[in-house]
Amino acid sequence: MSSFSTRSLTPEEKYTLITSNLHEIICGDIIEKILPVRPLKIYWGTATTGRPHAAYFLPAIKVAQFLQAGCKVKILLADLHGFLDADKAPEGVLELRAQYYERVIRALLVSVGVDISNLEFVRGSSYQLSPKFSRDLLKLSKKVSVHDAVKASSEIVKSMGEPVMADGIYPMMQLLDEEYLDVDAEFGGLDQRKTFALAHDAMGKLGFETRAHLMNPMVPGLTGGKMSSSDPKSKIDLIDDAATIHKKISKAFCAPREVEGNGVLAFIRYVLLPYSELRSVDGRPSIPVMLKEETKETVFKSWEEITSAYEQDRLTPQLAKRIVEEGLISLIEPIRQQFEADEEWQRITREAYPEHIPLVKNPGDKHNGQSPEESKPAASAFVHL
């Protein structure tokens, strides 16, 4: 696949690209002051729990936009956060799952054609177990109430009944991640807002800088709810083949003329439109499609054009699904091919998710690639699906 356009951008154009399609921006002025002077340093973190799926394209596209805007991006593989979150990542598989996440996210970003020379992967455990981090965590614990800490994690940690101490430690570690990763901004989803608000309240009390925070909207999955490993109908694996993708997309929820809560249209808006924009020479999005009862191809150049056509039923649910299906197959096929050619990646998958059988073409293989592990929620404190 060809790489993104490398046209030079002004600071104003960079800011527009960095903040496009976001639900909310906190302290955007921090970013505006930095861009004319030097590259913005930003991070996105993901707890290494369940196996990443197609919803990861949403944050991946934003990471691609950050890189296109000249940012230096760090991806935090939050292995210890995964361990803290209801023990979704048992201690024995922490390292293996971090290896799996790095491979799949790197392949995902390469599949969208982004130059990853300004991208760095960091393991949370590489610094979160240090004496200095532990001391700062203790200092922070004296500045943050139990109520505020648990409140900050309420939408991101899957508590099983009464909150435990780990639920409060989780967001405080995330606050310190910003300092230890030496960034200007953190990217997350709307479910991170309470944690980001806590950062603005607490970090200054320890003499640390205040960072900007960028939030993606919470996007519906293919069944109308959140795309998650807990719902196989909503989840499209990053190594699914074309036939499997077609089958899942054909069953997707996509009510005629209804834009709100439509996961198929949401994928077009937050993944395929910005993807086409990044790959274009002139920086403008374009999605071609042959509309119902028309003889000439229509090229959509904005979300407004798409919603107008959908509400008028010119763009039908079947055509919208076809756009998503073709887009997903194009994005996922390079990942699948890389996985099938990499025996080490397959071994890591088997050991990181021992109940899962990798989807490698093998005569006589009767497994369908699903497992009890995949019935568990894969949402993390950092991934917004």
Short mmCIF file of C-alpha atoms in Angstrom, two decimals:
data_model
loop_
_atom_site.label_atom_id
_atom_site.label_comp_id
_atom_site.label_asym_id
_atom_site.label_seq_id
_atom_site.Cartn_x
_atom_site.Cartn_y
_atom_site.Cartn_z
CA MET A 1 0.00 0.00 0.00
CA SER A 2 1.27 3.50 -0.78
CA SER A 3 2.22 5.82 2.02
CA PHE A 4 0.42 8.95 3.09
CA SER A 5 0.91 12.26 1.35
CA THR A 6 4.03 14.04 2.61
CA ARG A 7 2.95 17.59 1.82
CA SER A 8 4.17 20.16 4.34
CA LEU A 9 1.65 21.54 6.81
CA THR A 10 1.43 24.87 8.58
CA PRO A 11 1.07 24.90 12.39
CA GLU A 12 -2.61 25.73 11.93
CA GLU A 13 -3.10 22.81 9.52
CA LYS A 14 -1.29 20.50 11.94
CA TYR A 15 -3.59 21.55 14.78
CA THR A 16 -6.65 20.96 12.62
CA LEU A 17 -5.40 17.48 11.68
CA ILE A 18 -4.47 16.59 15.28
CA THR A 19 -7.85 17.66 16.65
CA SER A 20 -10.13 16.47 13.83
CA ASN A 21 -13.04 14.14 14.69
CA LEU A 22 -12.39 14.42 18.43
CA HIS A 23 -15.18 14.67 20.97
CA GLU A 24 -13.33 16.99 23.34
CA ILE A 25 -10.00 18.76 23.77
CA ILE A 26 -8.72 19.95 27.15
CA CYS A 27 -6.03 22.66 27.14
CA GLY A 28 -5.70 22.80 23.36
CA ASP A 29 -3.76 26.05 23.80
CA ILE A 30 -0.80 23.98 25.03
CA ILE A 31 -0.69 22.26 21.65
CA GLU A 32 -1.13 25.51 19.71
CA LYS A 33 1.86 27.09 21.50
CA ILE A 34 4.13 24.11 20.82
CA LEU A 35 3.42 23.43 17.13
CA PRO A 36 5.16 26.55 15.70
CA VAL A 37 8.26 25.75 17.78
CA ARG A 38 8.82 21.98 17.75
CA PRO A 39 7.05 18.66 17.16
CA LEU A 40 4.30 17.82 19.64
CA LYS A 41 5.03 14.84 21.91
CA ILE A 42 1.92 12.74 22.52
CA TYR A 43 1.08 9.27 23.77
CA TRP A 44 -1.69 6.74 23.50
CA GLY A 45 -1.83 3.81 25.88
CA THR A 46 -3.54 0.45 25.71
CA ALA A 47 -3.77 -2.11 28.48
CA THR A 48 -2.55 -5.44 27.11
CA THR A 49 -5.60 -7.57 27.90
CA GLY A 50 -7.84 -9.22 25.25
CA ARG A 51 -6.80 -9.47 21.63
CA PRO A 52 -7.11 -6.20 19.64
CA HIS A 53 -9.84 -6.14 16.99
CA ALA A 54 -11.01 -3.92 14.14
CA ALA A 55 -12.14 -1.12 16.48
CA TYR A 56 -8.43 -0.44 17.06
CA PHE A 57 -8.40 1.16 13.63
CA LEU A 58 -10.15 4.16 15.21
CA PRO A 59 -7.28 5.13 17.56
CA ALA A 60 -4.80 3.93 14.91
CA ILE A 61 -6.15 6.48 12.44
CA LYS A 62 -5.71 9.22 15.03
CA VAL A 63 -2.15 8.04 15.68
CA ALA A 64 -1.60 8.16 11.91
CA GLN A 65 -2.90 11.74 11.87
CA PHE A 66 -0.59 12.68 14.75
CA LEU A 67 2.36 11.26 12.82
CA GLN A 68 1.26 13.01 9.62
CA ALA A 69 1.20 16.26 11.61
CA GLY A 70 4.84 15.69 12.56
CA CYS A 71 4.19 14.59 16.15
CA LYS A 72 6.48 12.27 18.06
CA VAL A 73 4.20 9.50 19.27
CA LYS A 74 4.66 6.95 22.03
CA ILE A 75 2.39 3.94 22.36
CA LEU A 76 2.29 2.72 25.94
CA LEU A 77 1.82 -1.02 26.23
CA ALA A 78 0.28 -0.86 29.69
CA ASP A 79 1.00 -4.38 30.88
CA LEU A 80 0.71 -3.63 34.60
CA HIS A 81 -2.59 -1.81 34.03
CA GLY A 82 -3.91 -4.96 32.37
CA PHE A 83 -2.84 -6.93 35.43
CA LEU A 84 -4.60 -4.48 37.78
CA ASP A 85 -7.87 -4.42 35.82
CA ALA A 86 -9.74 -7.39 37.32
CA ASP A 87 -6.68 -9.54 36.54
CA LYS A 88 -7.50 -9.53 32.81
CA ALA A 89 -3.84 -10.20 32.11
CA PRO A 90 -2.55 -12.86 34.53
CA GLU A 91 1.03 -12.31 35.65
CA GLY A 92 2.28 -15.34 33.73
CA VAL A 93 1.29 -13.89 30.33
CA LEU A 94 2.14 -10.20 30.85
CA GLU A 95 5.27 -10.29 28.71
CA LEU A 96 3.72 -12.42 25.98
CA ARG A 97 0.66 -10.20 25.68
CA ALA A 98 2.85 -7.10 25.47
CA GLN A 99 4.76 -8.78 22.63
CA TYR A 100 1.48 -9.66 20.90
CA TYR A 101 0.13 -6.12 21.20
CA GLU A 102 3.32 -4.56 19.86
CA ARG A 103 3.31 -6.86 16.82
CA VAL A 104 -0.36 -6.38 16.01
CA ILE A 105 -0.42 -2.60 16.53
CA ARG A 106 2.75 -2.15 14.48
CA ALA A 107 1.24 -4.25 11.69
CA LEU A 108 -2.02 -2.31 11.96
CA LEU A 109 -0.26 1.04 11.54
CA VAL A 110 1.82 -0.24 8.65
CA SER A 111 -1.39 -1.50 7.00
CA VAL A 112 -2.78 2.04 6.89
CA GLY A 113 0.43 3.21 5.21
CA VAL A 114 1.80 5.41 7.97
CA ASP A 115 5.50 6.20 8.38
CA ILE A 116 6.33 4.93 11.88
CA SER A 117 9.84 6.40 12.13
CA ASN A 118 8.56 8.85 14.79
CA LEU A 119 6.74 6.10 16.68
CA GLU A 120 8.04 4.43 19.84
CA PHE A 121 6.60 1.54 21.85
CA VAL A 122 7.10 1.62 25.63
CA ARG A 123 6.25 -1.07 28.20
CA GLY A 124 4.64 0.29 31.33
CA SER A 125 6.58 -2.18 33.48
CA SER A 126 9.87 -0.79 32.13
CA TYR A 127 9.57 2.18 34.48
CA GLN A 128 6.49 1.63 36.68
CA LEU A 129 8.39 -0.84 38.89
CA SER A 130 11.26 1.56 39.52
CA PRO A 131 11.86 3.00 43.02
CA LYS A 132 11.39 6.55 41.67
CA PHE A 133 7.98 5.77 40.16
CA SER A 134 6.91 4.01 43.36
CA ARG A 135 7.95 7.01 45.45
CA ASP A 136 6.02 9.41 43.18
CA LEU A 137 2.99 7.11 43.33
CA LEU A 138 3.11 7.25 47.13
CA LYS A 139 3.41 11.05 47.02
CA LEU A 140 0.45 11.25 44.67
CA SER A 141 -1.60 8.99 46.92
CA LYS A 142 -1.32 11.65 49.62
CA LYS A 143 -2.85 14.26 47.29
CA VAL A 144 -5.74 12.22 45.85
CA SER A 145 -8.73 11.04 47.87
CA VAL A 146 -9.91 7.43 47.64
CA HIS A 147 -13.24 8.74 46.34
CA ASP A 148 -11.63 10.73 43.52
CA ALA A 149 -9.28 7.90 42.52
CA VAL A 150 -12.06 5.30 42.32
CA LYS A 151 -14.32 7.79 40.54
CA ALA A 152 -11.61 8.39 37.94
CA SER A 153 -11.48 4.70 37.11
CA SER A 154 -15.22 4.06 37.26
CA GLU A 155 -15.71 4.01 33.48
CA ILE A 156 -12.51 2.23 32.55
CA VAL A 157 -11.89 -0.47 35.16
CA LYS A 158 -14.26 -3.42 35.24
CA SER A 159 -14.87 -3.74 38.98
CA MET A 160 -16.48 -6.93 40.14
CA GLY A 161 -18.66 -5.70 43.00
CA GLU A 162 -17.00 -3.64 45.73
CA PRO A 163 -14.07 -1.54 44.41
CA VAL A 164 -10.62 -2.79 45.39
CA MET A 165 -7.45 -0.79 45.99
CA ALA A 166 -6.20 -1.60 42.48
CA ASP A 167 -9.14 0.39 41.07
CA GLY A 168 -7.73 3.52 42.69
CA ILE A 169 -4.09 2.79 41.92
CA TYR A 170 -4.90 2.31 38.24
CA PRO A 171 -5.71 5.96 37.34
CA MET A 172 -2.94 7.36 39.56
CA MET A 173 -0.39 5.31 37.61
CA GLN A 174 -1.89 6.69 34.42
CA LEU A 175 -1.42 10.23 35.70
CA LEU A 176 2.26 9.57 36.35
CA ASP A 177 2.66 7.96 32.92
CA GLU A 178 2.36 11.42 31.37
CA GLU A 179 5.35 12.63 33.38
CA TYR A 180 7.50 9.55 32.92
CA LEU A 181 6.84 9.35 29.18
CA ASP A 182 7.83 13.04 28.87
CA VAL A 183 4.93 14.11 26.65
CA ASP A 184 2.93 17.27 26.01
CA ALA A 185 -0.41 15.56 25.51
CA GLU A 186 -2.29 12.32 26.08
CA PHE A 187 -4.78 10.84 23.64
CA GLY A 188 -7.68 8.72 24.88
CA GLY A 189 -11.41 8.22 24.64
CA LEU A 190 -14.34 9.97 26.25
CA ASP A 191 -14.40 7.27 28.94
CA GLN A 192 -11.06 8.70 30.08
CA ARG A 193 -12.47 12.11 30.93
CA LYS A 194 -12.61 11.58 34.72
CA THR A 195 -8.99 10.43 34.74
CA PHE A 196 -7.93 13.41 32.64
CA ALA A 197 -9.84 15.76 34.97
CA LEU A 198 -8.03 14.22 37.94
CA ALA A 199 -4.71 14.84 36.19
CA HIS A 200 -5.50 18.54 35.83
CA ASP A 201 -6.43 18.70 39.51
CA ALA A 202 -3.63 16.62 41.02
CA MET A 203 -0.45 16.79 38.95
CA GLY A 204 0.31 20.41 39.75
CA LYS A 205 0.26 19.56 43.46
CA LEU A 206 3.41 17.49 42.91
CA GLY A 207 5.06 20.15 40.79
CA PHE A 208 4.43 18.31 37.52
CA GLU A 209 3.33 19.99 34.29
CA THR A 210 -0.26 20.04 33.07
CA ARG A 211 -0.75 18.24 29.79
CA ALA A 212 -3.28 18.63 27.01
CA HIS A 213 -5.84 15.85 26.65
CA LEU A 214 -7.50 14.70 23.43
CA MET A 215 -10.60 12.50 23.53
CA ASN A 216 -12.13 10.33 20.86
CA PRO A 217 -15.91 9.84 20.95
CA MET A 218 -17.29 6.49 22.06
CA VAL A 219 -18.23 4.88 18.75
CA PRO A 220 -20.95 2.21 18.39
CA GLY A 221 -19.99 -1.25 17.21
CA LEU A 222 -21.54 -3.17 14.37
CA THR A 223 -24.46 -4.34 16.51
CA GLY A 224 -25.26 -0.79 17.61
CA GLY A 225 -23.44 -1.01 20.95
CA LYS A 226 -19.74 -0.79 21.74
CA MET A 227 -17.49 -2.95 19.57
CA SER A 228 -16.04 -5.47 22.00
CA SER A 229 -14.55 -8.94 22.28
CA SER A 230 -17.49 -9.77 24.53
CA ASP A 231 -19.79 -9.67 21.47
CA PRO A 232 -18.53 -11.92 18.64
CA LYS A 233 -21.06 -10.41 16.21
CA SER A 234 -19.64 -6.95 16.86
CA LYS A 235 -15.99 -8.01 16.85
CA ILE A 236 -13.97 -8.37 13.67
CA ASP A 237 -10.55 -9.84 14.37
CA LEU A 238 -7.48 -8.25 12.83
CA ILE A 239 -6.64 -11.58 11.19
CA ASP A 240 -10.12 -12.47 9.92
CA ASP A 241 -10.24 -13.48 6.25
CA ALA A 242 -12.41 -11.80 3.60
CA ALA A 243 -15.18 -14.40 3.85
CA THR A 244 -15.44 -13.98 7.62
CA ILE A 245 -15.47 -10.19 7.33
CA HIS A 246 -18.23 -10.39 4.70
CA LYS A 247 -20.31 -12.65 6.93
CA LYS A 248 -19.97 -10.37 9.97
CA ILE A 249 -20.62 -7.17 8.05
CA SER A 250 -23.70 -8.66 6.38
CA LYS A 251 -25.19 -9.23 9.85
CA ALA A 252 -24.27 -5.75 11.10
CA PHE A 253 -26.95 -3.45 12.48
CA CYS A 254 -27.56 -0.69 9.94
CA ALA A 255 -31.09 0.75 10.07
CA PRO A 256 -32.20 2.57 6.89
CA ARG A 257 -32.08 6.37 7.06
CA GLU A 258 -30.90 6.29 10.73
CA VAL A 259 -27.47 7.83 11.33
CA GLU A 260 -27.47 7.98 15.14
CA GLY A 261 -26.11 4.82 16.76
CA ASN A 262 -25.22 3.33 13.37
CA GLY A 263 -21.92 1.47 13.80
CA VAL A 264 -21.44 0.94 10.06
CA LEU A 265 -21.66 4.67 9.34
CA ALA A 266 -19.51 5.43 12.40
CA PHE A 267 -16.72 3.29 10.95
CA ILE A 268 -16.94 5.23 7.69
CA ARG A 269 -16.81 8.52 9.57
CA TYR A 270 -13.99 7.81 12.01
CA VAL A 271 -11.82 5.39 10.02
CA LEU A 272 -12.43 5.33 6.28
CA LEU A 273 -13.01 9.06 5.66
CA PRO A 274 -9.90 10.25 7.56
CA TYR A 275 -7.92 7.36 6.08
CA SER A 276 -8.79 8.52 2.57
CA GLU A 277 -7.92 12.09 3.55
CA LEU A 278 -4.49 11.12 4.82
CA ARG A 279 -3.72 9.17 1.67
CA SER A 280 -4.87 11.91 -0.72
CA VAL A 281 -2.51 14.31 -2.46
CA ASP A 282 -4.61 17.37 -1.68
CA GLY A 283 -5.55 16.39 1.88
CA ARG A 284 -9.24 15.97 1.05
CA PRO A 285 -11.25 12.82 1.80
CA SER A 286 -12.99 10.86 -0.93
CA ILE A 287 -15.07 7.70 -0.86
CA PRO A 288 -16.43 6.52 -4.24
CA VAL A 289 -19.65 4.49 -4.46
CA MET A 290 -22.32 3.70 -7.03
CA LEU A 291 -25.54 4.88 -5.41
CA LYS A 292 -28.96 3.26 -5.83
CA GLU A 293 -30.58 3.90 -9.22
CA GLU A 294 -27.61 5.95 -10.48
CA THR A 295 -25.43 5.18 -13.49
CA LYS A 296 -22.39 7.24 -12.54
CA GLU A 297 -20.16 6.80 -9.51
CA THR A 298 -20.59 9.33 -6.70
CA VAL A 299 -17.55 10.46 -4.71
CA PHE A 300 -18.31 11.53 -1.16
CA LYS A 301 -15.96 14.22 0.12
CA SER A 302 -17.44 14.89 3.55
CA TRP A 303 -19.39 13.31 6.39
CA GLU A 304 -22.25 15.72 5.69
CA GLU A 305 -22.59 14.42 2.13
CA ILE A 306 -22.69 10.84 3.40
CA THR A 307 -25.32 11.49 6.07
CA SER A 308 -27.48 13.44 3.62
CA ALA A 309 -27.39 10.59 1.09
CA TYR A 310 -28.09 8.01 3.81
CA GLU A 311 -31.05 9.91 5.25
CA GLN A 312 -32.49 10.17 1.73
CA ASP A 313 -31.88 6.41 1.24
CA ARG A 314 -29.72 7.09 -1.81
CA LEU A 315 -26.91 5.50 0.16
CA THR A 316 -28.61 2.32 1.33
CA PRO A 317 -27.56 0.10 4.27
CA GLN A 318 -26.33 -2.50 1.76
CA LEU A 319 -24.10 0.05 0.00
CA ALA A 320 -22.81 1.42 3.32
CA LYS A 321 -21.94 -2.12 4.42
CA ARG A 322 -20.13 -2.69 1.13
CA ILE A 323 -17.99 0.41 1.73
CA VAL A 324 -17.03 -0.84 5.19
CA GLU A 325 -16.47 -4.42 4.04
CA GLU A 326 -14.16 -3.40 1.20
CA GLY A 327 -12.33 -0.94 3.44
CA LEU A 328 -11.81 -3.50 6.20
CA ILE A 329 -10.62 -6.21 3.83
CA SER A 330 -8.12 -3.78 2.33
CA LEU A 331 -6.82 -2.80 5.77
CA ILE A 332 -6.82 -6.24 7.39
CA GLU A 333 -5.43 -8.38 4.56
CA PRO A 334 -1.81 -7.14 4.97
CA ILE A 335 -2.03 -7.88 8.72
CA ARG A 336 -3.41 -11.35 8.09
CA GLN A 337 -0.72 -12.14 5.52
CA GLN A 338 2.01 -11.02 7.90
CA PHE A 339 0.55 -13.14 10.69
CA GLU A 340 0.29 -16.24 8.51
CA ALA A 341 3.93 -15.85 7.39
CA ASP A 342 5.31 -15.27 10.91
CA GLU A 343 5.65 -18.46 12.96
CA GLU A 344 7.02 -16.54 15.93
CA TRP A 345 3.92 -14.31 16.01
CA GLN A 346 1.74 -17.41 15.89
CA ARG A 347 3.68 -18.96 18.79
CA ILE A 348 3.32 -15.77 20.85
CA THR A 349 -0.43 -15.82 20.17
CA ARG A 350 -0.82 -19.41 21.32
CA GLU A 351 1.11 -18.76 24.54
CA ALA A 352 -0.39 -15.32 25.28
CA TYR A 353 -3.94 -16.56 24.67
CA PRO A 354 -3.64 -20.32 25.30
CA GLU A 355 -7.32 -21.02 24.58
CA HIS A 356 -7.10 -19.36 21.18
CA ILE A 357 -6.18 -21.22 17.99
CA PRO A 358 -4.56 -18.82 15.47
CA LEU A 359 -6.47 -18.39 12.24
CA VAL A 360 -3.86 -19.96 9.97
CA LYS A 361 -4.99 -21.85 6.91
CA ASN A 362 -4.34 -25.47 7.70
CA PRO A 363 -6.07 -28.48 6.10
CA GLY A 364 -8.06 -30.38 8.67
CA ASP A 365 -8.13 -27.51 11.18
CA LYS A 366 -11.58 -27.67 12.77
CA HIS A 367 -11.19 -24.72 15.13
CA ASN A 368 -13.09 -21.53 14.46
CA GLY A 369 -10.67 -19.14 16.16
CA GLN A 370 -13.02 -18.23 19.01
CA SER A 371 -12.29 -19.02 22.62
CA PRO A 372 -13.47 -18.52 26.19
CA GLU A 373 -10.80 -15.83 26.51
CA GLU A 374 -12.51 -13.80 23.80
CA SER A 375 -15.77 -13.82 25.73
CA LYS A 376 -14.15 -11.49 28.23
CA PRO A 377 -14.33 -7.73 27.66
CA ALA A 378 -11.25 -6.40 25.91
CA ALA A 379 -11.82 -2.74 26.69
CA SER A 380 -8.98 -1.11 28.57
CA ALA A 381 -8.38 2.12 30.34
CA PHE A 382 -6.89 3.56 27.21
CA VAL A 383 -8.64 2.01 24.21
CA HIS A 384 -11.79 3.66 22.95
CA LEU A 385 -13.75 1.49 20.63
#
